[in-house]
PDB file of C-alpha atoms in Angstrom:
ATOM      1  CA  UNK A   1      78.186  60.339 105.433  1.00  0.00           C
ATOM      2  CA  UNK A   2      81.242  62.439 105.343  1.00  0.00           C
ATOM      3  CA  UNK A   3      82.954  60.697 102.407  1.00  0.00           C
ATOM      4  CA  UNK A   4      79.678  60.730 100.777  1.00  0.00           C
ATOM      5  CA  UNK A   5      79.634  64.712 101.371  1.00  0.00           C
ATOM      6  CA  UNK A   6      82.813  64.913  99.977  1.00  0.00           C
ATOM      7  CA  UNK A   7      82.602  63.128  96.923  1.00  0.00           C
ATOM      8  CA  UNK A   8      79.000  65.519  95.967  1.00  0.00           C
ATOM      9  CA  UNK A   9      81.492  68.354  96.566  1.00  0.00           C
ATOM     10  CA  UNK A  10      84.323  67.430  94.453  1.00  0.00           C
ATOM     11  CA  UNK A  11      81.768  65.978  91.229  1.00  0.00           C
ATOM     12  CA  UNK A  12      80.630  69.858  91.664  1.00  0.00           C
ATOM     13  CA  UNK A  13      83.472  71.349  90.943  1.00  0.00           C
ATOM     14  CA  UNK A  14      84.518  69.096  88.692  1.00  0.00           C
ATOM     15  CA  UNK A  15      81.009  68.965  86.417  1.00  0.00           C
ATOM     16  CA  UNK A  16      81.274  73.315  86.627  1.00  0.00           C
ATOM     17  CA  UNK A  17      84.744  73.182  85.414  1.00  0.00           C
ATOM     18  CA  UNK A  18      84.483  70.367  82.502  1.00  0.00           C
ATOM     19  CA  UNK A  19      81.594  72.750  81.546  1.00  0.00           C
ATOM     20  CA  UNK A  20      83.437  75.965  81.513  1.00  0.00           C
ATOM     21  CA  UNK A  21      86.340  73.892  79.188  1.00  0.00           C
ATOM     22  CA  UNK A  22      86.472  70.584  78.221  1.00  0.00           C
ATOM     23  CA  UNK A  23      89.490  70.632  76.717  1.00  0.00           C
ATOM     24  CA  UNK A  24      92.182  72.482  78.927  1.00  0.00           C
ATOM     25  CA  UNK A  25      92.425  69.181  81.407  1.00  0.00           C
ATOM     26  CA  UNK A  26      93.172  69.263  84.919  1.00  0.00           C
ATOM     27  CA  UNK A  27      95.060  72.255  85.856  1.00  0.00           C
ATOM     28  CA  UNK A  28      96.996  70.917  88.393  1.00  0.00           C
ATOM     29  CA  UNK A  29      98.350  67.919  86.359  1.00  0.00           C
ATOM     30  CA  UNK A  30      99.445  70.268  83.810  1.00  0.00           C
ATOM     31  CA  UNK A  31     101.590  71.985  86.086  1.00  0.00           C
ATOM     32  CA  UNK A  32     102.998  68.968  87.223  1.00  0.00           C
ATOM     33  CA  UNK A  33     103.823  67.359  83.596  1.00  0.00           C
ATOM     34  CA  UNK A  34     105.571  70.864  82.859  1.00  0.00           C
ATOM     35  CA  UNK A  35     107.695  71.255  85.788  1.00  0.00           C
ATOM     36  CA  UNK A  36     108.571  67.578  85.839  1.00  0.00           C
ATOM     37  CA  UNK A  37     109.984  68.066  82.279  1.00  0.00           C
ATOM     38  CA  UNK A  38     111.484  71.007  83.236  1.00  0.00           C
ATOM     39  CA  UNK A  39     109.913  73.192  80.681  1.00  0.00           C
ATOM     40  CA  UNK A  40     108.772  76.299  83.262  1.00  0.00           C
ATOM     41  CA  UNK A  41     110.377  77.897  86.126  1.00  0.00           C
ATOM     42  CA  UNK A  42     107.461  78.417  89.321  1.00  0.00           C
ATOM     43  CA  UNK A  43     106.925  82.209  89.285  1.00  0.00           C
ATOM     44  CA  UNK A  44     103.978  82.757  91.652  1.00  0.00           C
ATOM     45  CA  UNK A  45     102.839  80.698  94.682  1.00  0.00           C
ATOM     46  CA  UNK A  46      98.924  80.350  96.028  1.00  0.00           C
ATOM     47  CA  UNK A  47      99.182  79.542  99.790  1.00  0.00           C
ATOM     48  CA  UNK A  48      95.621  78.725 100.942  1.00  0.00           C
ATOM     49  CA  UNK A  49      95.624  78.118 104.477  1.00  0.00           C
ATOM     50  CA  UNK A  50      92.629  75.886 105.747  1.00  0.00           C
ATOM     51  CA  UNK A  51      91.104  75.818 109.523  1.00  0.00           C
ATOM     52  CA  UNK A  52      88.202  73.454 109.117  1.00  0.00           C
ATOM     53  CA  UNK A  53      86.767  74.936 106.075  1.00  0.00           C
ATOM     54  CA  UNK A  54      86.852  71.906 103.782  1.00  0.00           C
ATOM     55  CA  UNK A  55      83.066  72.652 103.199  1.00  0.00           C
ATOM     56  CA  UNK A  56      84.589  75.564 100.972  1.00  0.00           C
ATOM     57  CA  UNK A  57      88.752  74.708  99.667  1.00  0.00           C
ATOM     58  CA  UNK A  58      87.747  72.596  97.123  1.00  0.00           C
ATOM     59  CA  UNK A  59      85.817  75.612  95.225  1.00  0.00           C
ATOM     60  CA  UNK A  60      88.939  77.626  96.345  1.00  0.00           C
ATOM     61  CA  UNK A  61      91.099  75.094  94.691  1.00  0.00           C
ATOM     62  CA  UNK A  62      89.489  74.955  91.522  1.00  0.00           C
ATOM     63  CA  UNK A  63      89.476  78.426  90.950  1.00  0.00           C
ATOM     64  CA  UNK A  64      93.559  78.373  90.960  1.00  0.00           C
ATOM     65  CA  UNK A  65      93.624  75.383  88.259  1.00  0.00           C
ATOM     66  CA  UNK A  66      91.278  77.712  86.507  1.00  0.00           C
ATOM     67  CA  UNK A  67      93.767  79.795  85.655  1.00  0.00           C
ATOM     68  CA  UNK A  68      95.746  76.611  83.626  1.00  0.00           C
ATOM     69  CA  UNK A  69      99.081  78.738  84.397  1.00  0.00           C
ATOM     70  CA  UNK A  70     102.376  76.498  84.434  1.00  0.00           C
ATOM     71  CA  UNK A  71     104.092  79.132  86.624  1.00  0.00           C
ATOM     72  CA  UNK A  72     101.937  78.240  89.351  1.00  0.00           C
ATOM     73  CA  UNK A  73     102.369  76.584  92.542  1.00  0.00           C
ATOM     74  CA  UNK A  74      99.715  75.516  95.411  1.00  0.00           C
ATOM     75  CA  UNK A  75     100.319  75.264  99.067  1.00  0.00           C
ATOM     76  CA  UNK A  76      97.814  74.183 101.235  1.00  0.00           C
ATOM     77  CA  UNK A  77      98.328  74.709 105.118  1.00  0.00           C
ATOM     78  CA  UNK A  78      96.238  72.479 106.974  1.00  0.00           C
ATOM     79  CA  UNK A  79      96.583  74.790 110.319  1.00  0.00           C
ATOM     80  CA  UNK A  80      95.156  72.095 112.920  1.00  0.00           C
ATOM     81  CA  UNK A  81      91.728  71.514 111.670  1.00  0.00           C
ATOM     82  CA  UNK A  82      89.496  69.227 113.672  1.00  0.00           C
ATOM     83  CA  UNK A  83      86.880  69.116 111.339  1.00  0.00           C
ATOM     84  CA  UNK A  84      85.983  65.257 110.291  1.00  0.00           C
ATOM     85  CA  UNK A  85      84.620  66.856 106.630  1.00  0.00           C
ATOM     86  CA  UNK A  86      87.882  68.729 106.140  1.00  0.00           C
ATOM     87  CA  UNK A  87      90.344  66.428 107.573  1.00  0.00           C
ATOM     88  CA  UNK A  88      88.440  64.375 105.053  1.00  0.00           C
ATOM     89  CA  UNK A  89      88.998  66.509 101.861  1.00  0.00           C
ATOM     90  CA  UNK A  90      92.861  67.140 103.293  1.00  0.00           C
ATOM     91  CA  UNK A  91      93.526  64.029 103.164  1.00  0.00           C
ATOM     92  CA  UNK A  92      91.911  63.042  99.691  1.00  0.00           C
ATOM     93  CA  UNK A  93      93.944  66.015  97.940  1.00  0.00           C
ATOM     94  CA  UNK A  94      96.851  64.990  99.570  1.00  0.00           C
ATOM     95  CA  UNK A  95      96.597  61.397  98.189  1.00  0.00           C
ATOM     96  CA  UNK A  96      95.916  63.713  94.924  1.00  0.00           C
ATOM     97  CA  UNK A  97      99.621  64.587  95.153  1.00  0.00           C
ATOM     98  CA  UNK A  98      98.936  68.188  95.937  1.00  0.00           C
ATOM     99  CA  UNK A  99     101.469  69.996  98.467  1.00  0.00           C
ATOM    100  CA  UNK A 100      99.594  70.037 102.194  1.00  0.00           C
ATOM    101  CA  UNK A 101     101.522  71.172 105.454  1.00  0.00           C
ATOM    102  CA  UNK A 102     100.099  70.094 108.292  1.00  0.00           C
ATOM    103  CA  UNK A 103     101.041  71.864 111.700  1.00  0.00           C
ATOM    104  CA  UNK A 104      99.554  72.075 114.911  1.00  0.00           C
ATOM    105  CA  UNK A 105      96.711  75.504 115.381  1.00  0.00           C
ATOM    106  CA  UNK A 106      98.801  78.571 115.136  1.00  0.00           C
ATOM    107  CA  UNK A 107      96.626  81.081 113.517  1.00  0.00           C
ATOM    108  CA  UNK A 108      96.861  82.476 109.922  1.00  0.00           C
ATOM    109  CA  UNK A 109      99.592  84.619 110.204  1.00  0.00           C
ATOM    110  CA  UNK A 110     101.810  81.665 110.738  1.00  0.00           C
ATOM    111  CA  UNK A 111     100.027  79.684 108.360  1.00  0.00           C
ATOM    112  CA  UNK A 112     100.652  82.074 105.690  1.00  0.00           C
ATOM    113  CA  UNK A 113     104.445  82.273 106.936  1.00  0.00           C
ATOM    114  CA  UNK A 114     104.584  78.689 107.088  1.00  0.00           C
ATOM    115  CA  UNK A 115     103.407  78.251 103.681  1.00  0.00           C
ATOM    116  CA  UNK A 116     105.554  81.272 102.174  1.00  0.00           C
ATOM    117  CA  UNK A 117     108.702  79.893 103.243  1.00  0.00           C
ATOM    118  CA  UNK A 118     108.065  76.308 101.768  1.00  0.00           C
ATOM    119  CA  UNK A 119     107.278  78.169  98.096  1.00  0.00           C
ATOM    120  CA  UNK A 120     109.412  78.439  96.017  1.00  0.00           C
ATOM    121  CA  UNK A 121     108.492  81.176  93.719  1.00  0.00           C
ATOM    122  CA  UNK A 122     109.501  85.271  93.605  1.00  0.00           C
ATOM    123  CA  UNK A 123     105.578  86.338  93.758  1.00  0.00           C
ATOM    124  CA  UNK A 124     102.471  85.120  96.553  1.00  0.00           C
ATOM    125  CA  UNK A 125      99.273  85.334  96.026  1.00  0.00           C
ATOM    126  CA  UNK A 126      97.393  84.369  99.787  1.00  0.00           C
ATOM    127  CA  UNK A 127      93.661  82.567  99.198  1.00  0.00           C
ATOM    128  CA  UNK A 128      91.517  81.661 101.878  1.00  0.00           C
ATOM    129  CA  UNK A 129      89.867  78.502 101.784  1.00  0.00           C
ATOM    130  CA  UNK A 130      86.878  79.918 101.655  1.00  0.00           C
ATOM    131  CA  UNK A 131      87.190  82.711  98.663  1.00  0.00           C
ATOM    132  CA  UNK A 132      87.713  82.180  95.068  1.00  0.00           C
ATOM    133  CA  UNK A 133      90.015  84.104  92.159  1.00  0.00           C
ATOM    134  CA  UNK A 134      89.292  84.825  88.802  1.00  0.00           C
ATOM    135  CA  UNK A 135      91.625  83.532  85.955  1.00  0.00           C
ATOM    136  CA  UNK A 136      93.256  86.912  85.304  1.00  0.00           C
ATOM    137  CA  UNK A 137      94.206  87.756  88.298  1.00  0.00           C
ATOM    138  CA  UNK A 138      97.554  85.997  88.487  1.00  0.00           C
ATOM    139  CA  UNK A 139      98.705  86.311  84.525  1.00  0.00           C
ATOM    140  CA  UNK A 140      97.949  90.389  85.372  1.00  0.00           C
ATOM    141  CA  UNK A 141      99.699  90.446  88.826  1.00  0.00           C
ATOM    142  CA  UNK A 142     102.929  88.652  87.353  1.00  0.00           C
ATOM    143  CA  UNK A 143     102.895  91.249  84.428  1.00  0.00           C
ATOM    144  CA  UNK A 144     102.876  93.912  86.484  1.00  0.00           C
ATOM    145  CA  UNK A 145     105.180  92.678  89.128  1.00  0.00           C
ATOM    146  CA  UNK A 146     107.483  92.646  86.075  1.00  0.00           C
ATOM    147  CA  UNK A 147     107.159  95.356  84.126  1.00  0.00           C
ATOM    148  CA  UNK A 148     107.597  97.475  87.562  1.00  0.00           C
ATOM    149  CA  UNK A 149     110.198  96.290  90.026  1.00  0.00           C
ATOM    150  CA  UNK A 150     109.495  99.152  92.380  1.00  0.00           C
ATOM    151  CA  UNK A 151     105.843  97.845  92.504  1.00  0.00           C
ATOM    152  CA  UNK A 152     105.629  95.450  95.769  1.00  0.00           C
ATOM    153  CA  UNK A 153     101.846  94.628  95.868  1.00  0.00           C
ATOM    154  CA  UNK A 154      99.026  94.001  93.131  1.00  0.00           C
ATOM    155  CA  UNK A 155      95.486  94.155  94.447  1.00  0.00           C
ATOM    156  CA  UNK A 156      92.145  94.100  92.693  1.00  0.00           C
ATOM    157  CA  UNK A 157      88.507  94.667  93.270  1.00  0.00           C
ATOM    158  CA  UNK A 158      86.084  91.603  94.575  1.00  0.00           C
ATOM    159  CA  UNK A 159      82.550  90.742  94.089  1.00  0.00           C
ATOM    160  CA  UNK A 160      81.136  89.186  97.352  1.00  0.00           C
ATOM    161  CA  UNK A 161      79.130  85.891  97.399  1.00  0.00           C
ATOM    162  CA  UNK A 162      77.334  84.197 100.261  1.00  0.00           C
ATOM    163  CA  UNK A 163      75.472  86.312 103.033  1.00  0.00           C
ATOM    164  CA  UNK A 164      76.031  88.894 100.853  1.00  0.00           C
ATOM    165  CA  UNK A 165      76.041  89.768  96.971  1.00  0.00           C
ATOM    166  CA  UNK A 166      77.538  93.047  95.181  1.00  0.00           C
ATOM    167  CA  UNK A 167      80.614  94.673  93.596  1.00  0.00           C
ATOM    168  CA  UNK A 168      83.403  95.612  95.874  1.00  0.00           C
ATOM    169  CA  UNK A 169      86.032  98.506  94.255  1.00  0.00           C
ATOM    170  CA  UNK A 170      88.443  99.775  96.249  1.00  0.00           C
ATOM    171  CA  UNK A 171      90.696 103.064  95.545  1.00  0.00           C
ATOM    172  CA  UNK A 172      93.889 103.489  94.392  1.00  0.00           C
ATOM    173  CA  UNK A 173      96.405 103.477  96.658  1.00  0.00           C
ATOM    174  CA  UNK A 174      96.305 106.149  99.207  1.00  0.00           C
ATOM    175  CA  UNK A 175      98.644 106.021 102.020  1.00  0.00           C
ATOM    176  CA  UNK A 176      96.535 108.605 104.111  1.00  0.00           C
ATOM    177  CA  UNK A 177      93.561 106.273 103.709  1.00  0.00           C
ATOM    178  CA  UNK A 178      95.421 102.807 104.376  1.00  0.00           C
ATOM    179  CA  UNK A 179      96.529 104.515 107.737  1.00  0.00           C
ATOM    180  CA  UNK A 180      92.921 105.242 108.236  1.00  0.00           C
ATOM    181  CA  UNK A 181      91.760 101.850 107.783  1.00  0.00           C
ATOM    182  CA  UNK A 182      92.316  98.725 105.726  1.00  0.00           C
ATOM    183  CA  UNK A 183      90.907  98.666 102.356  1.00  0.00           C
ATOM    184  CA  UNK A 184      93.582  96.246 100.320  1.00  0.00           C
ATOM    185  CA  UNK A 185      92.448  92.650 101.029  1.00  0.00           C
ATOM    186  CA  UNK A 186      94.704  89.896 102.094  1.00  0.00           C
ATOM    187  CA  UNK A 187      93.874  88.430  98.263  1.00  0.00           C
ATOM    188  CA  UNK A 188      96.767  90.696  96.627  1.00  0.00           C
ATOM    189  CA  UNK A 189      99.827  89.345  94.740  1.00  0.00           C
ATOM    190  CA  UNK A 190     103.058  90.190  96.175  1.00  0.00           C
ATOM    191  CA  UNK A 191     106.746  89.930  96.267  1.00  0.00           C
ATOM    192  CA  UNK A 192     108.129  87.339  98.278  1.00  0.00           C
ATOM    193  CA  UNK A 193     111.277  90.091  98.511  1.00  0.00           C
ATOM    194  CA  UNK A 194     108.633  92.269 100.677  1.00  0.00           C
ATOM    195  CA  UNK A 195     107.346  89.435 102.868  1.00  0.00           C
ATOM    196  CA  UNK A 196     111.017  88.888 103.914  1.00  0.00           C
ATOM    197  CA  UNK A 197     111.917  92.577 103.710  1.00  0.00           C
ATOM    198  CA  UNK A 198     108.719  92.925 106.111  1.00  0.00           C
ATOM    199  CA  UNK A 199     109.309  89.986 108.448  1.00  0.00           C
ATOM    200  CA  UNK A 200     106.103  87.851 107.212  1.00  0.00           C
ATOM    201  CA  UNK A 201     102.772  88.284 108.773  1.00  0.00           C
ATOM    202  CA  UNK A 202     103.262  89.256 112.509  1.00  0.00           C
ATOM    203  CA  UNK A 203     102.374  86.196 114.623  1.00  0.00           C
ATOM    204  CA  UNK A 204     101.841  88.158 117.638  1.00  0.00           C
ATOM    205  CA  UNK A 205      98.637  90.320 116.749  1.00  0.00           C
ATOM    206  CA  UNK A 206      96.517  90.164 120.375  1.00  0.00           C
ATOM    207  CA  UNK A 207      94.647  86.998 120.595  1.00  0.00           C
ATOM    208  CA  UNK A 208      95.174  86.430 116.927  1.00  0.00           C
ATOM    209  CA  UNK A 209      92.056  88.533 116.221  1.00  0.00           C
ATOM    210  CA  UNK A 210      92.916  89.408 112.730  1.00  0.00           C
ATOM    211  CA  UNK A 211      94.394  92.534 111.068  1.00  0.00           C
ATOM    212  CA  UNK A 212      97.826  90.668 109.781  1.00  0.00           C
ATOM    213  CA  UNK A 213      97.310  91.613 106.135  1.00  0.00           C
ATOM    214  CA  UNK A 214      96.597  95.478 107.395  1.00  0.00           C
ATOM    215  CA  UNK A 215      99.493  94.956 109.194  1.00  0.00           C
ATOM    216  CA  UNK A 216     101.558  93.687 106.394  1.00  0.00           C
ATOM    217  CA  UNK A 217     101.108  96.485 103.825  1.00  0.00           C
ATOM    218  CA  UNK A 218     101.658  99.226 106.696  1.00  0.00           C
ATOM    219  CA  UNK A 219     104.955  97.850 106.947  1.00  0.00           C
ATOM    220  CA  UNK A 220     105.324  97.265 103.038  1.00  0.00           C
ATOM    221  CA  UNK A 221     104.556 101.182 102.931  1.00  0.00           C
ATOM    222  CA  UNK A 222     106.952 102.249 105.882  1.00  0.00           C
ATOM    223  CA  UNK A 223     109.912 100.129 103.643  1.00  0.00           C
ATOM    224  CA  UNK A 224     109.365 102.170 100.625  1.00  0.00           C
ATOM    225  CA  UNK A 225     107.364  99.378  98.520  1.00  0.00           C
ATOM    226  CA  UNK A 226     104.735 100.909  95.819  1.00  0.00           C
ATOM    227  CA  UNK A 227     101.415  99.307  95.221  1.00  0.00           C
ATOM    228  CA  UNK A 228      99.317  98.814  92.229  1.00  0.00           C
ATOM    229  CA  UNK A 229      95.676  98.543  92.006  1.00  0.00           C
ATOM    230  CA  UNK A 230      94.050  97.063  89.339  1.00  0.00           C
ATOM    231  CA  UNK A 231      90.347  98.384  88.820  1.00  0.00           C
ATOM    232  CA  UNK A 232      88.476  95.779  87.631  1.00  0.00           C
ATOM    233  CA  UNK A 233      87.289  92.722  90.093  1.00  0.00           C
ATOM    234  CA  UNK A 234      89.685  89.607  90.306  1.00  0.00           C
ATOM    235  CA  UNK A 235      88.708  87.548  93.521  1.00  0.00           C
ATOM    236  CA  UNK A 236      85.501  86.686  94.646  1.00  0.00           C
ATOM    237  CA  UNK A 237      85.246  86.607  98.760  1.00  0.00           C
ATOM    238  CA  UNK A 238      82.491  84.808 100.319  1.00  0.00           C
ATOM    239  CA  UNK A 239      80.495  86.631 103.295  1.00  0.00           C
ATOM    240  CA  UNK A 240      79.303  84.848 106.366  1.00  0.00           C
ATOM    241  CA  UNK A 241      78.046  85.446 109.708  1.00  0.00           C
ATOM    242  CA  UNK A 242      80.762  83.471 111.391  1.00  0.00           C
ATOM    243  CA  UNK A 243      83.870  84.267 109.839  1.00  0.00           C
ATOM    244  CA  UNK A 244      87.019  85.897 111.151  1.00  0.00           C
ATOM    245  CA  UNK A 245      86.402  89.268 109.631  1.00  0.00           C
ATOM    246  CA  UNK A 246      83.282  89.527 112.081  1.00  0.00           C
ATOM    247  CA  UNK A 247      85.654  88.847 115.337  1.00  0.00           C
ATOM    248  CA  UNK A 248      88.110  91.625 113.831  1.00  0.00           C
ATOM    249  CA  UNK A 249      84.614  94.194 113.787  1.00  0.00           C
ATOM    250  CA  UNK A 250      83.490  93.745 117.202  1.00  0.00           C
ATOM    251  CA  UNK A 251      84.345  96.904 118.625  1.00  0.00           C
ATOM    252  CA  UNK A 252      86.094  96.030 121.617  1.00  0.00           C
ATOM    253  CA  UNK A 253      88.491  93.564 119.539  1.00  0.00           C
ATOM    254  CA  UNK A 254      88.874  96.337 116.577  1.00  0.00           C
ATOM    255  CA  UNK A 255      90.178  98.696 119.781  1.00  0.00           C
ATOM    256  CA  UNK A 256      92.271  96.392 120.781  1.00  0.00           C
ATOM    257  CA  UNK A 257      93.798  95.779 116.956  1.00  0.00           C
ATOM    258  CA  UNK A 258      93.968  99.273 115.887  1.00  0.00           C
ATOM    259  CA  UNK A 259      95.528 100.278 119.319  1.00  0.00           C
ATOM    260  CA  UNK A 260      98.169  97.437 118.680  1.00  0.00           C
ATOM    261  CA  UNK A 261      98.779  98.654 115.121  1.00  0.00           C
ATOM    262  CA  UNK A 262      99.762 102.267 115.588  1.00  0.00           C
ATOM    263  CA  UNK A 263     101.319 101.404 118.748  1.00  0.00           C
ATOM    264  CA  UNK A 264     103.760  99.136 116.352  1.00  0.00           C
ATOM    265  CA  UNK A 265     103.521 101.495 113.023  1.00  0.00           C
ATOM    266  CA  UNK A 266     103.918 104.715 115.149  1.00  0.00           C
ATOM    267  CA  UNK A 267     106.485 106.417 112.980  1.00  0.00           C
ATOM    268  CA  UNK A 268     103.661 106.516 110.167  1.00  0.00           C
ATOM    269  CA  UNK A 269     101.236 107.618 112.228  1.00  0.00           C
ATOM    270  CA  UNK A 270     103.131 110.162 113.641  1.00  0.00           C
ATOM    271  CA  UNK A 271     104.029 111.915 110.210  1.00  0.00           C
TER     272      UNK A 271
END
């Protein structure tokens, strides 16, 4: 049943992308070919870290070979899923020859970290399993992220799928509002220079509720680093009843997170 599951799952994605271009090839291989000739230096690395949602990564995946870029890198972090359909897919795409760290269930944060310090690329671009990006958003991020060396993070707009359906556009940046609340997504493109000048995502958010990205570009912003927003939408991001984003809203837990957050960003919120 489960391999059965996952085979309908990965003809999908394959049958959609043959459709959208028959001739490009599989992404990933391409990558591969080029960097084992030596042709391309790795400029940006997806890290897509993966708690049991192998229902949804191989959609995520497929969106990054979309992009047929030979600067890329993927990273998947298995991050102790239990799952028989995911530990299912895992292990097919690892047999695939793509790059999966397994580790025991330590929450995103150090699943991102973990995956971060194994790339080996000066730009990051985080995906959840479950979300999507669209082919621009990496060839625009790494233009940016050149052309402006001040410039620490590149986010875009998102159109949600799922439980949900509509445009998403967020402001430009606005310090006063990002102190307010969090309205740059964890799907951004940044330096790898920031994530160390930052000290990664902060394992120790209370009971690993969420908040780490939030947490992230407050420190980004108390280091100095400029962000750039890109107004037009580049990720998709999937809405559903049970996902982490719902934990982070219940009001008792958001207390608890935004309490943590000044408490450890106090000399921006004191300005």
């Amino acid at each position: 049943m489960i391999i059965a599951k996952l085979g309908k799952l990965w003809q999908q994605v394959e049958t959609s992308r043959f459709e959208a271009t028959e001739t490009e090839g599989n992404g990933v291989k391409i990558w591969g070919l080029i960097r084992a000739m030596g042709l391309r230096e790795i400029v940006l690395s997806v890290i897509i870290p993966c708690y049991n949602q192998g229902e949804y990564l191989l959609d995520a995946i497929a969106s990054v070979e979309d992009c047929f870029n030979s600067h890329l890198e993927l990273i998947i972090v298995n991050d102790g899923s239990t799952e028989l359909l995911t530990l299912e897919v895992l292990d097919y795409l690892q047999n695939q020859g793509y790059q999966i760290i397994h580790q025991l269930n330590q929450g995103l944060a150090i699943a991102r970290n973990k995956g971060i310090e194994a790339s080996q690329s000066e730009y990051i671009l985080p995906l959840d399993a479950d979300n999507k990006i669209r082919p621009a958003y990496i060839a625009k991020g790494i233009d940016i992220l050149d052309r402006f060396p001040r410039v620490g993070v590149v986010y875009g707009d998102k159109e949600l799928f799922g439980d949900r359906t509509g445009i998403w556009q967020v402001p430009n940046f606005d310090p006063t509002r990002l102190l307010q609340g969090n309205y740059i997504d964890a799907c951004a493109i940044f330096r790898k220079t920031l994530w160390q000048d930052c000290g990664g995502y902060d394992p120790n958010i209370p009971d690993k509720l969420g908040f780490e990205d939030w947490d992230l570009w407050l420190s980004a912003l108390e280091k100095g680093w400029e962000f750039y927003h890109i107004p037009e939408v580049l990720f998709d991001y999937r809405v559903r009843a049970n996902s982490m984003v719902t934990r982070c809203l219940i009001p008792e837990n958001q207390e608890k997170l935004i309490r943590y957050l000044r408490s450890k960003h106090q000399v921006l919120y004191q300005v």
